[in-house]
Structures are given as C-alpha cells and as structure tokens.
CSV table of C-alpha atoms in Angstrom, one decimal:
chain,number,residue,atom,x,y,z
A,1,UNK,CA,-8.5,19.4,-80.0
A,2,UNK,CA,-9.3,16.8,-82.6
A,3,UNK,CA,-8.0,17.6,-86.0
A,4,UNK,CA,-9.5,16.3,-89.2
A,5,UNK,CA,-7.1,16.0,-92.2
A,6,UNK,CA,-8.8,15.6,-95.6
A,7,UNK,CA,-6.3,14.5,-98.2
A,8,UNK,CA,-6.7,13.9,-101.9
A,9,UNK,CA,-4.4,12.0,-104.3
A,10,UNK,CA,-5.1,10.2,-107.6
A,11,UNK,CA,-3.9,7.0,-106.0
A,12,UNK,CA,-6.1,6.7,-102.9
A,13,UNK,CA,-8.8,9.3,-103.7
A,14,UNK,CA,-10.2,11.6,-101.0
A,15,UNK,CA,-9.6,10.4,-97.5
A,16,UNK,CA,-10.3,11.9,-94.1
A,17,UNK,CA,-8.2,11.0,-91.0
A,18,UNK,CA,-9.0,12.0,-87.5
A,19,UNK,CA,-6.3,12.7,-84.9
A,20,UNK,CA,-8.5,11.1,-82.2
A,21,UNK,CA,-11.8,9.2,-82.0
A,22,UNK,CA,-15.0,11.2,-81.8
A,23,UNK,CA,-18.5,9.8,-82.5
A,24,UNK,CA,-20.0,13.0,-83.9
A,25,UNK,CA,-17.1,13.6,-86.3
A,26,UNK,CA,-17.4,10.0,-87.6
A,27,UNK,CA,-21.2,10.4,-88.1
A,28,UNK,CA,-20.7,13.7,-89.9
A,29,UNK,CA,-18.1,12.2,-92.3
A,30,UNK,CA,-20.5,9.3,-93.0
A,31,UNK,CA,-23.4,11.8,-93.6
A,32,UNK,CA,-21.3,13.5,-96.2
A,33,UNK,CA,-20.5,10.4,-98.1
A,34,UNK,CA,-17.3,9.1,-96.5
A,35,UNK,CA,-17.0,5.4,-95.6
A,36,UNK,CA,-14.5,3.6,-93.4
A,37,UNK,CA,-11.7,2.0,-95.3
A,38,UNK,CA,-10.0,-0.8,-93.4
A,39,UNK,CA,-7.0,-1.0,-95.8
A,40,UNK,CA,-6.4,2.8,-95.7
A,41,UNK,CA,-7.2,3.0,-92.0
A,42,UNK,CA,-9.2,6.2,-92.7
A,43,UNK,CA,-12.5,7.4,-94.0
A,44,UNK,CA,-12.6,7.4,-97.8
A,45,UNK,CA,-15.0,9.0,-100.3
A,46,UNK,CA,-15.9,6.4,-102.9
A,47,UNK,CA,-15.4,7.2,-106.5
A,48,UNK,CA,-12.8,9.9,-106.0
A,49,UNK,CA,-9.7,7.9,-106.7
A,50,UNK,CA,-9.1,8.7,-110.4
A,51,UNK,CA,-10.6,12.2,-110.5
A,52,UNK,CA,-9.2,15.6,-109.5
A,53,UNK,CA,-10.3,17.0,-106.1
A,54,UNK,CA,-13.7,18.7,-106.1
A,55,UNK,CA,-13.6,21.4,-103.5
A,56,UNK,CA,-17.4,22.1,-103.9
A,57,UNK,CA,-18.3,18.5,-103.0
A,58,UNK,CA,-16.4,18.6,-99.7
A,59,UNK,CA,-17.0,22.3,-98.8
A,60,UNK,CA,-20.1,21.4,-96.7
A,61,UNK,CA,-18.3,18.9,-94.5
A,62,UNK,CA,-15.3,21.2,-94.0
A,63,UNK,CA,-17.6,24.2,-93.2
A,64,UNK,CA,-19.7,22.1,-90.8
A,65,UNK,CA,-16.7,20.8,-88.9
A,66,UNK,CA,-15.1,24.3,-88.7
A,67,UNK,CA,-18.3,25.9,-87.5
A,68,UNK,CA,-18.4,23.4,-84.6
A,69,UNK,CA,-14.9,24.3,-83.6
A,70,UNK,CA,-13.0,21.3,-85.1
A,71,UNK,CA,-9.9,22.3,-87.1
A,72,UNK,CA,-9.8,20.9,-90.7
A,73,UNK,CA,-6.7,20.7,-92.8
A,74,UNK,CA,-7.1,20.0,-96.6
A,75,UNK,CA,-4.2,18.6,-98.6
A,76,UNK,CA,-4.7,18.2,-102.3
A,77,UNK,CA,-2.4,16.5,-104.8
A,78,UNK,CA,-4.0,16.3,-108.2
A,79,UNK,CA,-0.9,15.2,-110.0
A,80,UNK,CA,-1.1,12.1,-112.1
A,81,UNK,CA,1.2,9.4,-110.6
A,82,UNK,CA,3.7,7.6,-112.8
A,83,UNK,CA,2.7,4.3,-111.2
A,84,UNK,CA,-0.7,3.5,-109.8
A,85,UNK,CA,-0.1,0.8,-107.1
A,86,UNK,CA,-3.9,0.0,-106.8
A,87,UNK,CA,-4.2,-0.6,-110.5
A,88,UNK,CA,-1.1,-2.6,-110.6
A,89,UNK,CA,-2.3,-4.8,-107.8
A,90,UNK,CA,-5.7,-5.3,-109.5
A,91,UNK,CA,-3.9,-6.3,-112.7
A,92,UNK,CA,-1.9,-8.8,-110.7
A,93,UNK,CA,-5.0,-10.2,-109.1
A,94,UNK,CA,-6.8,-10.6,-112.4
A,95,UNK,CA,-3.8,-12.4,-113.9
A,96,UNK,CA,-3.9,-14.9,-111.1
A,97,UNK,CA,-7.7,-15.2,-111.2
A,98,UNK,CA,-7.8,-15.9,-115.0
A,99,UNK,CA,-4.9,-18.4,-114.6
A,100,UNK,CA,-6.9,-20.3,-112.0
A,101,UNK,CA,-10.0,-20.2,-114.1
A,102,UNK,CA,-8.1,-21.5,-117.1
A,103,UNK,CA,-6.5,-24.3,-115.0
A,104,UNK,CA,-9.9,-25.3,-113.7
A,105,UNK,CA,-11.5,-25.3,-117.1
A,106,UNK,CA,-8.7,-27.3,-118.6
A,107,UNK,CA,-8.9,-29.9,-115.9
A,108,UNK,CA,-12.7,-30.1,-116.2
A,109,UNK,CA,-12.4,-30.5,-120.0
A,110,UNK,CA,-9.9,-33.3,-119.6
A,111,UNK,CA,-12.1,-35.1,-117.1
A,112,UNK,CA,-14.9,-35.0,-119.7
A,113,UNK,CA,-13.0,-35.9,-122.8
A,114,UNK,CA,-10.1,-38.0,-121.4
A,115,UNK,CA,-11.1,-39.3,-117.9
A,116,UNK,CA,-8.5,-42.1,-118.0
A,117,UNK,CA,-5.6,-39.7,-118.3
A,118,UNK,CA,-6.6,-37.5,-115.4
A,119,UNK,CA,-4.7,-39.0,-112.4
A,120,UNK,CA,-5.1,-38.2,-108.7
A,121,UNK,CA,-1.7,-36.7,-108.7
A,122,UNK,CA,-2.7,-34.3,-111.5
A,123,UNK,CA,-5.8,-33.2,-109.6
A,124,UNK,CA,-3.8,-32.8,-106.4
A,125,UNK,CA,-1.2,-30.7,-108.3
A,126,UNK,CA,-4.0,-28.5,-109.8
A,127,UNK,CA,-5.5,-28.0,-106.3
A,128,UNK,CA,-2.1,-27.0,-104.8
A,129,UNK,CA,-1.6,-24.5,-107.6
A,130,UNK,CA,-5.0,-23.0,-107.0
A,131,UNK,CA,-4.3,-22.8,-103.2
A,132,UNK,CA,-0.9,-21.1,-103.9
A,133,UNK,CA,-2.5,-18.6,-106.2
A,134,UNK,CA,-5.2,-18.0,-103.6
A,135,UNK,CA,-2.6,-17.3,-100.9
A,136,UNK,CA,-0.8,-14.9,-103.2
A,137,UNK,CA,-4.1,-13.1,-104.0
A,138,UNK,CA,-4.9,-12.7,-100.3
A,139,UNK,CA,-1.4,-11.2,-99.8
A,140,UNK,CA,-2.0,-8.7,-102.7
A,141,UNK,CA,-5.4,-7.9,-101.3
A,142,UNK,CA,-3.9,-6.5,-98.1
A,143,UNK,CA,-2.2,-3.7,-99.9
A,144,UNK,CA,-3.6,-0.2,-99.1
A,145,UNK,CA,-6.6,0.7,-101.3
A,146,UNK,CA,-7.2,-2.7,-102.8
A,147,UNK,CA,-9.5,-4.4,-100.2
A,148,UNK,CA,-12.5,-2.2,-100.9
A,149,UNK,CA,-12.1,-2.0,-104.7
A,150,UNK,CA,-15.4,-3.1,-106.5
A,151,UNK,CA,-13.5,-5.2,-109.0
A,152,UNK,CA,-12.5,-7.7,-106.3
A,153,UNK,CA,-16.0,-9.3,-106.6
A,154,UNK,CA,-15.0,-10.3,-110.1
A,155,UNK,CA,-11.6,-11.6,-109.0
A,156,UNK,CA,-13.1,-13.8,-106.3
A,157,UNK,CA,-15.8,-15.0,-108.7
A,158,UNK,CA,-13.1,-16.2,-111.1
A,159,UNK,CA,-11.2,-17.9,-108.2
A,160,UNK,CA,-14.3,-19.7,-107.1
A,161,UNK,CA,-15.0,-20.9,-110.6
A,162,UNK,CA,-11.5,-22.3,-111.0
A,163,UNK,CA,-11.3,-23.7,-107.5
A,164,UNK,CA,-14.6,-25.6,-107.7
A,165,UNK,CA,-13.6,-26.9,-111.1
A,166,UNK,CA,-10.5,-28.6,-109.6
A,167,UNK,CA,-12.5,-30.0,-106.6
A,168,UNK,CA,-12.0,-27.3,-103.9
A,169,UNK,CA,-14.6,-25.7,-101.8
A,170,UNK,CA,-15.8,-22.2,-102.9
A,171,UNK,CA,-13.6,-19.4,-101.7
C-alpha cells in the first residue's frame, strides 16, 4: 500500500511525500496545489513556508486520498525555529550577488572615468572573483528549499548585471 505523508514545518512549509510512485496520487496532489520540489525531493505547497498549518486547506486532499483507500499520515510542527536555513541561505546569496554587482559597477565606472588605469590583469581578477562567487552561489542553491524560492530570480539578475559589467557572458 502506498502511504502519503503530509508534513508541515515553518522551515520547509507543507510537503507531501509518497512511499512509492503512483500517477493518480501525483495528479491528485497537483490538483490540490502541490508542486514537485526538486530540492526537497517531495511535493510542496507553495506559500506555506512561514505560516502555521491550515488543516482546512488540506482537508480535501487528505479526505480524497483516504476515500480511495490510500493511507495518509499528517505531521504538523508549527513551532518557530531558532534558525531558518532557507532565509540564511538567501541572505548569503544576496550578499554575494550585491558584491558582484558592486564589483561590476566599480569596474565599469573606472573604465569610463580612468580607462588608462584599468589593466587586463585587473579585469581578469574581477572576472575570476565573479566566477568564484558564482560557484559559491550554485553550491548554496543546492541546499534544501532554496532552489525554488522566488527571490532567486533577483539573485541571478544581480549576478548577470555584475558579470556582464566585467565582461563575462550572462549567467
């Protein structure tokens, strides 16, 4: 028998994990607002990460699954965590992205105002710094819950701005 476990925490939100693959279960979860999360390796309900569990919102899906003979286990943890790893990772990513943007803007400004002082070594050093920051950002992005966060669009926009300013291709 395939068991569905619906878990809620203030760090990862409401997630649904299946004990085995089943097409009907997946389509039912999608119909009730769950989306597949690659970083969590489970179905996640968007917008539930920072809010307490809403039993009425998920009552329909649990009732539908149980009526069709699939056991459903619901685990709720509404406690506020001391440390939020997703928020900490986003803060780290934004710090890197703003540093890259500032580096690109400073190099572009120097190329406009003092083109004789901008050497090929300085441009190469700036490009290497941006590439190192990009590699670190990709590593941070692999942490659970970070990959699908909507703020990542802004992070990659800032990286692209800074990267193109130092002469790299867009990320």
